Amino acid sequence: MPEEGVPLPRADLLTTEEILTLARLFVKEGVDKIRLTGGEPLIRPDVVDIVARLHQLEGLRTIGITTNGINLARLLPPLQKAGLSAINISLDTLVPAKFEFIVRRKGFHKVMEGIHKAIELGYSPVKVNCVVMRGLNEDELLDFVAWTEGLPLDVRFIEYMPFDGNKWNFKKMVSYKEMLDTIQQQWPELEKLPEEESSTAKAFKIPGFQGQVSFITSMSEHFCGTCNRLRITADGNLKVCLFGNSEVSLRDHLRAGASEEEVLRIIGAAVGRKKRQHAEFSLMLQDSPPAIPSISLRGSLRVQGLRHRVSSSSQMVTLWKGCWVPQAPLLAQRWLGSGFPQRHLSSHPDSDANPKKCLSPEPRAPATPSGPLPTSDQLTHVDTEGRAAMVDVGRKPDTERVAVASAVVLLGPVAFKLVQENQLKKGDALVVAQLAGIQAAKLTSQLIPLCHHVALSHVQVWLELDSTRHAVVIQASCRARGPTGVEMEALTSAAVAALTLYDMCKAVSRDIVLGEIKLDSKTGGQRGDFQRT
């Protein structure tokens, strides 16, 4: 929560009726679990009424809530009566003074009161979510585990993840294996419990303890291959991945009078674009990328929703999540189209001999194979008298344009090692270069005098470490719909990302070489597609 607090854009938020309309639609299509979270859902004045009306939906088996716990003791009795069946409480420390430092307000004892009230009312287990951060609370791991000895708690240790505004730093992350090793030194009898197919947590139990501990390993051992969750933000945007920036406004379609079938098609199209791993700042932390489990899009999905955008997640608003139970193939056909193919993703082809640190490890955008690009003996950016001039694209038709460009930065062994281990004094060079590449693509028309301004619909920048050459391989993909292509945007993105790496590393070595800046592929436009062979 920002120190100054946040305003609530009430007109933008889903109304109670819109919440229930979407919930009814999802449950009708097979959802059997919905979770409200936030922000803080318990400050919404109609939260008890929402739970009660959700409880009336036929086929909904579980209604859960994730809360900071401050208002829980007061509201839990009416919530339980309304039909609330599962509770998650966010608590990152067992030290009252540290609690106040983290959440910027008092309330530790109210949270503890809420936890004990949940146990008293028969909730078992009561899940406690703890984000573990080096230098803040990793020294409390054993205290949290000991807490489960006499109470029916499921303490869930969550790896520190990157979100807008949390000043994420790789050095602050405590991995699952490190946490597990610390606990096993104290309790070597710790037992692994069976996992459900779509579980996000690895569960363990100490014999004789009432409760258990779990680990959510979204950074070191991602579970994207079995993730069946969708989310709907408080202002009605569908997110198929918590880390992704792509959102589709269901609220706007509802308010425009879209039919149930139209909303289902919109949801199906969004699910079809779900990436194989969480996007943007996801980091592969192993020396070589792990095998990625096969994913197939079937009727088994999970809905998780009603949460404000990550950039304003501190607003105290509602998040829903639920479980999409396996349905007949007809459901998948209805959502994804009867001819929609299943996606199967193989493991990463790289070997240990070629370790890479990948940002945004989604598959690279494929270029459509085609013949050579038609060439011309006339320059297009000069007028009849040979003076520089912009091309008039006013009469050209709008088409979908995609371009992919790449560059290579040869760092040398010293700088490469520092980048690989994220030990540069300036910070994480790969993250900074990725952001620079995205920003550069959007500013291309301001940097290249005769380029038209293009309203980009998507920019993606990948950076991979190539240990054989002590190099960083950059690839930038740009997409837009318009009368002119996005080749310059992709090339500018790759080039500026390369320049940024140079700037980040120049204090270590001046013997850095930038090269191989080239267009790899482009699609769309009158001159046809291009694929570099």
PDB file of C-alpha atoms in Angstrom, residues 216-448:
ATOM      1  CA  ILE A 216       4.436 -21.467  -4.332  1.00  0.00           C
ATOM      2  CA  THR A 217       7.394 -21.671  -6.708  1.00  0.00           C
ATOM      3  CA  SER A 218       6.286 -19.292  -9.435  1.00  0.00           C
ATOM      4  CA  MET A 219       9.835 -18.037 -10.075  1.00  0.00           C
ATOM      5  CA  SER A 220      12.230 -20.969  -9.608  1.00  0.00           C
ATOM      6  CA  GLU A 221       9.941 -23.798 -10.742  1.00  0.00           C
ATOM      7  CA  HIS A 222       7.014 -22.223 -12.574  1.00  0.00           C
ATOM      8  CA  PHE A 223       3.775 -24.185 -12.841  1.00  0.00           C
ATOM      9  CA  CYS A 224       2.494 -22.477 -15.994  1.00  0.00           C
ATOM     10  CA  GLY A 225       2.116 -25.821 -17.760  1.00  0.00           C
ATOM     11  CA  THR A 226      -0.628 -26.917 -15.356  1.00  0.00           C
ATOM     12  CA  CYS A 227      -2.044 -23.489 -14.457  1.00  0.00           C
ATOM     13  CA  ASN A 228      -5.808 -23.408 -14.977  1.00  0.00           C
ATOM     14  CA  ARG A 229      -6.502 -19.937 -13.603  1.00  0.00           C
ATOM     15  CA  LEU A 230      -8.022 -16.880 -15.174  1.00  0.00           C
ATOM     16  CA  ARG A 231      -8.506 -13.569 -13.432  1.00  0.00           C
ATOM     17  CA  ILE A 232     -10.978 -10.746 -13.796  1.00  0.00           C
ATOM     18  CA  THR A 233      -9.885  -7.353 -12.489  1.00  0.00           C
ATOM     19  CA  ALA A 234     -12.102  -5.170 -10.346  1.00  0.00           C
ATOM     20  CA  ASP A 235     -12.783  -2.984 -13.384  1.00  0.00           C
ATOM     21  CA  GLY A 236     -13.813  -5.983 -15.447  1.00  0.00           C
ATOM     22  CA  ASN A 237     -10.688  -6.905 -17.434  1.00  0.00           C
ATOM     23  CA  LEU A 238      -9.934 -10.566 -18.126  1.00  0.00           C
ATOM     24  CA  LYS A 239      -6.317 -11.607 -17.498  1.00  0.00           C
ATOM     25  CA  VAL A 240      -5.214 -15.083 -18.546  1.00  0.00           C
ATOM     26  CA  CYS A 241      -1.895 -14.641 -16.685  1.00  0.00           C
ATOM     27  CA  LEU A 242      -1.225 -12.680 -13.513  1.00  0.00           C
ATOM     28  CA  PHE A 243       2.128 -11.532 -14.964  1.00  0.00           C
ATOM     29  CA  GLY A 244       0.855 -10.597 -18.408  1.00  0.00           C
ATOM     30  CA  ASN A 245      -0.032  -7.085 -19.551  1.00  0.00           C
ATOM     31  CA  SER A 246      -2.695  -8.264 -21.981  1.00  0.00           C
ATOM     32  CA  GLU A 247      -6.238  -7.592 -20.766  1.00  0.00           C
ATOM     33  CA  VAL A 248      -9.673  -7.773 -22.390  1.00  0.00           C
ATOM     34  CA  SER A 249     -12.469  -5.624 -20.968  1.00  0.00           C
ATOM     35  CA  LEU A 250     -15.521  -7.756 -20.268  1.00  0.00           C
ATOM     36  CA  ARG A 251     -17.074  -4.783 -18.479  1.00  0.00           C
ATOM     37  CA  ASP A 252     -17.115  -2.684 -21.645  1.00  0.00           C
ATOM     38  CA  HIS A 253     -18.732  -5.487 -23.620  1.00  0.00           C
ATOM     39  CA  LEU A 254     -21.350  -6.010 -20.905  1.00  0.00           C
ATOM     40  CA  ARG A 255     -22.180  -2.308 -20.812  1.00  0.00           C
ATOM     41  CA  ALA A 256     -22.389  -2.245 -24.617  1.00  0.00           C
ATOM     42  CA  GLY A 257     -25.072  -4.937 -24.472  1.00  0.00           C
ATOM     43  CA  ALA A 258     -23.017  -7.934 -25.696  1.00  0.00           C
ATOM     44  CA  SER A 259     -24.860 -11.235 -25.677  1.00  0.00           C
ATOM     45  CA  GLU A 260     -23.787 -14.231 -23.623  1.00  0.00           C
ATOM     46  CA  GLU A 261     -22.443 -15.942 -26.741  1.00  0.00           C
ATOM     47  CA  GLU A 262     -20.409 -12.851 -27.668  1.00  0.00           C
ATOM     48  CA  VAL A 263     -18.849 -12.681 -24.203  1.00  0.00           C
ATOM     49  CA  LEU A 264     -17.989 -16.398 -24.422  1.00  0.00           C
ATOM     50  CA  ARG A 265     -16.255 -15.855 -27.762  1.00  0.00           C
ATOM     51  CA  ILE A 266     -14.232 -12.977 -26.298  1.00  0.00           C
ATOM     52  CA  ILE A 267     -13.167 -15.146 -23.358  1.00  0.00           C
ATOM     53  CA  GLY A 268     -12.277 -18.030 -25.671  1.00  0.00           C
ATOM     54  CA  ALA A 269     -10.099 -15.817 -27.854  1.00  0.00           C
ATOM     55  CA  ALA A 270      -8.231 -14.529 -24.785  1.00  0.00           C
ATOM     56  CA  VAL A 271      -7.650 -18.055 -23.460  1.00  0.00           C
ATOM     57  CA  GLY A 272      -6.332 -19.069 -26.885  1.00  0.00           C
ATOM     58  CA  ARG A 273      -3.635 -16.389 -26.572  1.00  0.00           C
ATOM     59  CA  LYS A 274      -2.408 -17.646 -23.188  1.00  0.00           C
ATOM     60  CA  LYS A 275       1.385 -17.959 -23.261  1.00  0.00           C
ATOM     61  CA  ARG A 276       3.356 -21.006 -22.245  1.00  0.00           C
ATOM     62  CA  GLN A 277       4.984 -19.198 -19.297  1.00  0.00           C
ATOM     63  CA  HIS A 278       4.302 -16.074 -17.291  1.00  0.00           C
ATOM     64  CA  ALA A 279       5.350 -13.050 -19.233  1.00  0.00           C
ATOM     65  CA  GLU A 280       7.460  -9.883 -19.108  1.00  0.00           C
ATOM     66  CA  PHE A 281       9.792 -10.152 -16.078  1.00  0.00           C
ATOM     67  CA  SER A 282       9.739 -13.902 -15.536  1.00  0.00           C
ATOM     68  CA  LEU A 283      13.292 -15.087 -14.984  1.00  0.00           C
ATOM     69  CA  MET A 284      14.635 -18.563 -15.637  1.00  0.00           C
ATOM     70  CA  LEU A 285      16.794 -19.018 -12.558  1.00  0.00           C
ATOM     71  CA  GLN A 286      18.494 -22.291 -13.422  1.00  0.00           C
ATOM     72  CA  ASP A 287      21.764 -22.457 -15.362  1.00  0.00           C
ATOM     73  CA  SER A 288      19.791 -23.987 -18.192  1.00  0.00           C
ATOM     74  CA  PRO A 289      16.050 -23.709 -18.675  1.00  0.00           C
ATOM     75  CA  PRO A 290      13.971 -26.547 -17.229  1.00  0.00           C
ATOM     76  CA  ALA A 291      11.714 -28.742 -19.258  1.00  0.00           C
ATOM     77  CA  ILE A 292       8.414 -27.034 -19.929  1.00  0.00           C
ATOM     78  CA  PRO A 293       5.467 -29.341 -19.390  1.00  0.00           C
ATOM     79  CA  SER A 294       3.084 -29.985 -22.236  1.00  0.00           C
ATOM     80  CA  ILE A 295       0.042 -27.750 -22.224  1.00  0.00           C
ATOM     81  CA  SER A 296      -3.144 -28.495 -24.053  1.00  0.00           C
ATOM     82  CA  LEU A 297      -6.150 -26.227 -24.188  1.00  0.00           C
ATOM     83  CA  ARG A 298      -9.104 -28.339 -23.219  1.00  0.00           C
ATOM     84  CA  GLY A 299     -12.345 -27.775 -21.396  1.00  0.00           C
ATOM     85  CA  SER A 300     -10.455 -27.808 -18.097  1.00  0.00           C
ATOM     86  CA  LEU A 301      -9.688 -24.217 -17.165  1.00  0.00           C
ATOM     87  CA  ARG A 302      -9.650 -22.140 -14.022  1.00  0.00           C
ATOM     88  CA  VAL A 303     -11.161 -18.728 -13.594  1.00  0.00           C
ATOM     89  CA  GLN A 304      -9.605 -16.262 -11.216  1.00  0.00           C
ATOM     90  CA  GLY A 305     -10.769 -12.728 -11.398  1.00  0.00           C
ATOM     91  CA  LEU A 306     -12.041  -9.389 -10.228  1.00  0.00           C
ATOM     92  CA  ARG A 307      -8.801  -7.797  -9.268  1.00  0.00           C
ATOM     93  CA  HIS A 308      -7.531  -4.352 -10.130  1.00  0.00           C
ATOM     94  CA  ARG A 309      -4.649  -4.030 -12.570  1.00  0.00           C
ATOM     95  CA  VAL A 310      -1.251  -4.880 -11.096  1.00  0.00           C
ATOM     96  CA  SER A 311      -0.112  -1.282 -11.452  1.00  0.00           C
ATOM     97  CA  SER A 312      -2.847  -0.227  -9.019  1.00  0.00           C
ATOM     98  CA  SER A 313      -3.260  -3.447  -7.085  1.00  0.00           C
ATOM     99  CA  SER A 314      -2.899  -1.528  -3.840  1.00  0.00           C
ATOM    100  CA  GLN A 315      -6.392  -0.206  -4.426  1.00  0.00           C
ATOM    101  CA  MET A 316      -8.604  -2.102  -2.050  1.00  0.00           C
ATOM    102  CA  VAL A 317     -10.805  -3.875  -4.515  1.00  0.00           C
ATOM    103  CA  THR A 318     -11.992  -7.333  -5.367  1.00  0.00           C
ATOM    104  CA  LEU A 319     -10.291 -10.328  -7.034  1.00  0.00           C
ATOM    105  CA  TRP A 320     -12.019 -13.515  -7.979  1.00  0.00           C
ATOM    106  CA  LYS A 321     -10.630 -16.870  -8.794  1.00  0.00           C
ATOM    107  CA  GLY A 322     -12.148 -20.257  -9.288  1.00  0.00           C
ATOM    108  CA  CYS A 323     -11.737 -23.678 -10.793  1.00  0.00           C
ATOM    109  CA  TRP A 324     -12.804 -24.744 -14.259  1.00  0.00           C
ATOM    110  CA  VAL A 325     -13.731 -28.377 -13.972  1.00  0.00           C
ATOM    111  CA  PRO A 326     -13.141 -30.781 -16.876  1.00  0.00           C
ATOM    112  CA  GLN A 327     -16.016 -30.665 -19.293  1.00  0.00           C
ATOM    113  CA  ALA A 328     -16.986 -32.481 -22.459  1.00  0.00           C
ATOM    114  CA  PRO A 329     -14.984 -31.573 -25.584  1.00  0.00           C
ATOM    115  CA  LEU A 330     -18.000 -29.567 -26.751  1.00  0.00           C
ATOM    116  CA  LEU A 331     -17.216 -26.895 -24.152  1.00  0.00           C
ATOM    117  CA  ALA A 332     -13.688 -26.457 -25.433  1.00  0.00           C
ATOM    118  CA  GLN A 333     -15.025 -26.272 -28.966  1.00  0.00           C
ATOM    119  CA  ARG A 334     -17.526 -23.645 -27.924  1.00  0.00           C
ATOM    120  CA  TRP A 335     -14.864 -21.481 -26.296  1.00  0.00           C
ATOM    121  CA  LEU A 336     -12.012 -21.991 -28.692  1.00  0.00           C
ATOM    122  CA  GLY A 337     -13.791 -22.886 -31.913  1.00  0.00           C
ATOM    123  CA  SER A 338     -14.503 -26.386 -33.136  1.00  0.00           C
ATOM    124  CA  GLY A 339     -11.396 -26.361 -35.276  1.00  0.00           C
ATOM    125  CA  PHE A 340      -9.066 -24.921 -32.646  1.00  0.00           C
ATOM    126  CA  PRO A 341      -5.962 -27.113 -32.307  1.00  0.00           C
ATOM    127  CA  GLN A 342      -4.572 -28.148 -28.966  1.00  0.00           C
ATOM    128  CA  ARG A 343      -1.239 -26.545 -28.136  1.00  0.00           C
ATOM    129  CA  HIS A 344       1.566 -28.851 -27.051  1.00  0.00           C
ATOM    130  CA  LEU A 345       4.813 -27.249 -25.951  1.00  0.00           C
ATOM    131  CA  SER A 346       8.038 -29.209 -25.878  1.00  0.00           C
ATOM    132  CA  SER A 347      10.890 -28.693 -23.443  1.00  0.00           C
ATOM    133  CA  HIS A 348      13.545 -26.065 -24.040  1.00  0.00           C
ATOM    134  CA  PRO A 349      16.129 -27.300 -26.553  1.00  0.00           C
ATOM    135  CA  ASP A 350      19.148 -25.681 -24.950  1.00  0.00           C
ATOM    136  CA  SER A 351      21.670 -27.807 -23.093  1.00  0.00           C
ATOM    137  CA  ASP A 352      23.679 -27.147 -19.960  1.00  0.00           C
ATOM    138  CA  ALA A 353      26.571 -26.157 -22.182  1.00  0.00           C
ATOM    139  CA  ASN A 354      24.655 -23.068 -23.255  1.00  0.00           C
ATOM    140  CA  PRO A 355      23.130 -21.501 -20.142  1.00  0.00           C
ATOM    141  CA  LYS A 356      20.715 -18.663 -20.774  1.00  0.00           C
ATOM    142  CA  LYS A 357      18.893 -16.201 -18.646  1.00  0.00           C
ATOM    143  CA  CYS A 358      15.637 -15.454 -20.387  1.00  0.00           C
ATOM    144  CA  LEU A 359      13.334 -12.531 -19.923  1.00  0.00           C
ATOM    145  CA  SER A 360       9.799 -13.093 -21.113  1.00  0.00           C
ATOM    146  CA  PRO A 361      10.358 -16.670 -22.255  1.00  0.00           C
ATOM    147  CA  GLU A 362       7.337 -16.909 -24.510  1.00  0.00           C
ATOM    148  CA  PRO A 363       7.976 -18.523 -27.890  1.00  0.00           C
ATOM    149  CA  ARG A 364       9.496 -16.186 -30.401  1.00  0.00           C
ATOM    150  CA  ALA A 365       7.057 -14.851 -32.929  1.00  0.00           C
ATOM    151  CA  PRO A 366       7.302 -17.029 -36.021  1.00  0.00           C
ATOM    152  CA  ALA A 367       7.631 -15.364 -39.363  1.00  0.00           C
ATOM    153  CA  THR A 368       5.606 -16.614 -42.279  1.00  0.00           C
ATOM    154  CA  PRO A 369       7.869 -18.372 -44.798  1.00  0.00           C
ATOM    155  CA  SER A 370       7.727 -16.702 -48.144  1.00  0.00           C
ATOM    156  CA  GLY A 371       9.713 -15.790 -51.193  1.00  0.00           C
ATOM    157  CA  PRO A 372      12.141 -12.887 -51.427  1.00  0.00           C
ATOM    158  CA  LEU A 373      10.850  -9.388 -50.777  1.00  0.00           C
ATOM    159  CA  PRO A 374      10.148  -7.523 -54.017  1.00  0.00           C
ATOM    160  CA  THR A 375      12.830  -4.903 -54.549  1.00  0.00           C
ATOM    161  CA  SER A 376      12.706  -1.529 -56.217  1.00  0.00           C
ATOM    162  CA  ASP A 377      15.282   0.635 -57.936  1.00  0.00           C
ATOM    163  CA  GLN A 378      13.547   3.768 -56.645  1.00  0.00           C
ATOM    164  CA  LEU A 379      14.090   5.239 -53.191  1.00  0.00           C
ATOM    165  CA  THR A 380      10.771   5.924 -51.506  1.00  0.00           C
ATOM    166  CA  HIS A 381      11.831   8.679 -49.091  1.00  0.00           C
ATOM    167  CA  VAL A 382      12.821  11.284 -51.700  1.00  0.00           C
ATOM    168  CA  ASP A 383      10.680  13.502 -53.883  1.00  0.00           C
ATOM    169  CA  THR A 384      11.055  14.000 -57.645  1.00  0.00           C
ATOM    170  CA  GLU A 385      13.863  16.492 -57.064  1.00  0.00           C
ATOM    171  CA  GLY A 386      15.811  14.164 -54.787  1.00  0.00           C
ATOM    172  CA  ARG A 387      14.939  15.894 -51.512  1.00  0.00           C
ATOM    173  CA  ALA A 388      14.096  13.909 -48.401  1.00  0.00           C
ATOM    174  CA  ALA A 389      10.360  13.479 -47.940  1.00  0.00           C
ATOM    175  CA  MET A 390       7.914  11.317 -46.017  1.00  0.00           C
ATOM    176  CA  VAL A 391       5.949   8.748 -47.934  1.00  0.00           C
ATOM    177  CA  ASP A 392       2.227   9.507 -48.193  1.00  0.00           C
ATOM    178  CA  VAL A 393       0.452   6.459 -46.761  1.00  0.00           C
ATOM    179  CA  GLY A 394      -2.971   8.081 -46.568  1.00  0.00           C
ATOM    180  CA  ARG A 395      -4.446   5.965 -49.343  1.00  0.00           C
ATOM    181  CA  LYS A 396      -2.864   2.661 -48.334  1.00  0.00           C
ATOM    182  CA  PRO A 397      -5.165   0.097 -46.719  1.00  0.00           C
ATOM    183  CA  ASP A 398      -4.807  -0.838 -43.047  1.00  0.00           C
ATOM    184  CA  THR A 399      -3.423  -4.346 -42.601  1.00  0.00           C
ATOM    185  CA  GLU A 400      -2.012  -6.329 -39.696  1.00  0.00           C
ATOM    186  CA  ARG A 401       1.756  -5.767 -39.589  1.00  0.00           C
ATOM    187  CA  VAL A 402       4.341  -7.760 -37.639  1.00  0.00           C
ATOM    188  CA  ALA A 403       8.121  -7.373 -37.717  1.00  0.00           C
ATOM    189  CA  VAL A 404      10.892  -9.154 -35.846  1.00  0.00           C
ATOM    190  CA  ALA A 405      14.457  -7.803 -35.613  1.00  0.00           C
ATOM    191  CA  SER A 406      17.518  -8.959 -33.730  1.00  0.00           C
ATOM    192  CA  ALA A 407      20.922  -7.844 -32.489  1.00  0.00           C
ATOM    193  CA  VAL A 408      23.895  -9.387 -30.719  1.00  0.00           C
ATOM    194  CA  VAL A 409      26.079  -7.799 -28.029  1.00  0.00           C
ATOM    195  CA  LEU A 410      29.493  -9.433 -27.522  1.00  0.00           C
ATOM    196  CA  LEU A 411      30.292  -8.590 -23.902  1.00  0.00           C
ATOM    197  CA  GLY A 412      33.493 -10.510 -23.272  1.00  0.00           C
ATOM    198  CA  PRO A 413      33.923 -12.996 -20.413  1.00  0.00           C
ATOM    199  CA  VAL A 414      34.128 -10.527 -17.489  1.00  0.00           C
ATOM    200  CA  ALA A 415      31.070  -8.432 -18.299  1.00  0.00           C
ATOM    201  CA  PHE A 416      29.161 -11.521 -19.393  1.00  0.00           C
ATOM    202  CA  LYS A 417      29.712 -13.210 -16.032  1.00  0.00           C
ATOM    203  CA  LEU A 418      28.521 -10.123 -14.145  1.00  0.00           C
ATOM    204  CA  VAL A 419      25.394  -9.879 -16.289  1.00  0.00           C
ATOM    205  CA  GLN A 420      24.735 -13.598 -15.942  1.00  0.00           C
ATOM    206  CA  GLU A 421      24.979 -13.399 -12.141  1.00  0.00           C
ATOM    207  CA  ASN A 422      23.200 -10.019 -11.982  1.00  0.00           C
ATOM    208  CA  GLN A 423      26.138  -8.452 -10.152  1.00  0.00           C
ATOM    209  CA  LEU A 424      26.516  -5.176 -12.066  1.00  0.00           C
ATOM    210  CA  LYS A 425      26.570  -2.131  -9.809  1.00  0.00           C
ATOM    211  CA  LYS A 426      24.094  -0.347 -12.089  1.00  0.00           C
ATOM    212  CA  GLY A 427      21.494  -3.098 -11.604  1.00  0.00           C
ATOM    213  CA  ASP A 428      19.894  -5.806 -13.702  1.00  0.00           C
ATOM    214  CA  ALA A 429      21.192  -5.094 -17.203  1.00  0.00           C
ATOM    215  CA  LEU A 430      18.788  -7.480 -18.922  1.00  0.00           C
ATOM    216  CA  VAL A 431      15.683  -5.974 -17.346  1.00  0.00           C
ATOM    217  CA  VAL A 432      16.844  -2.411 -18.073  1.00  0.00           C
ATOM    218  CA  ALA A 433      17.701  -3.298 -21.685  1.00  0.00           C
ATOM    219  CA  GLN A 434      14.350  -4.986 -22.166  1.00  0.00           C
ATOM    220  CA  LEU A 435      12.493  -1.922 -20.936  1.00  0.00           C
ATOM    221  CA  ALA A 436      14.668   0.334 -23.098  1.00  0.00           C
ATOM    222  CA  GLY A 437      13.852  -1.765 -26.161  1.00  0.00           C
ATOM    223  CA  ILE A 438      10.121  -1.528 -25.499  1.00  0.00           C
ATOM    224  CA  GLN A 439      10.334   2.218 -24.948  1.00  0.00           C
ATOM    225  CA  ALA A 440      12.437   2.723 -28.077  1.00  0.00           C
ATOM    226  CA  ALA A 441       9.908   0.932 -30.269  1.00  0.00           C
ATOM    227  CA  LYS A 442       7.227   3.364 -29.105  1.00  0.00           C
ATOM    228  CA  LEU A 443       9.475   6.392 -29.795  1.00  0.00           C
ATOM    229  CA  THR A 444      10.801   5.371 -33.221  1.00  0.00           C
ATOM    230  CA  SER A 445       9.055   8.150 -35.147  1.00  0.00           C
ATOM    231  CA  GLN A 446      10.752  10.698 -32.864  1.00  0.00           C
ATOM    232  CA  LEU A 447      14.182   9.185 -33.479  1.00  0.00           C
ATOM    233  CA  ILE A 448      14.059   8.418 -37.217  1.00  0.00           C
TER     234      ILE A 448
END
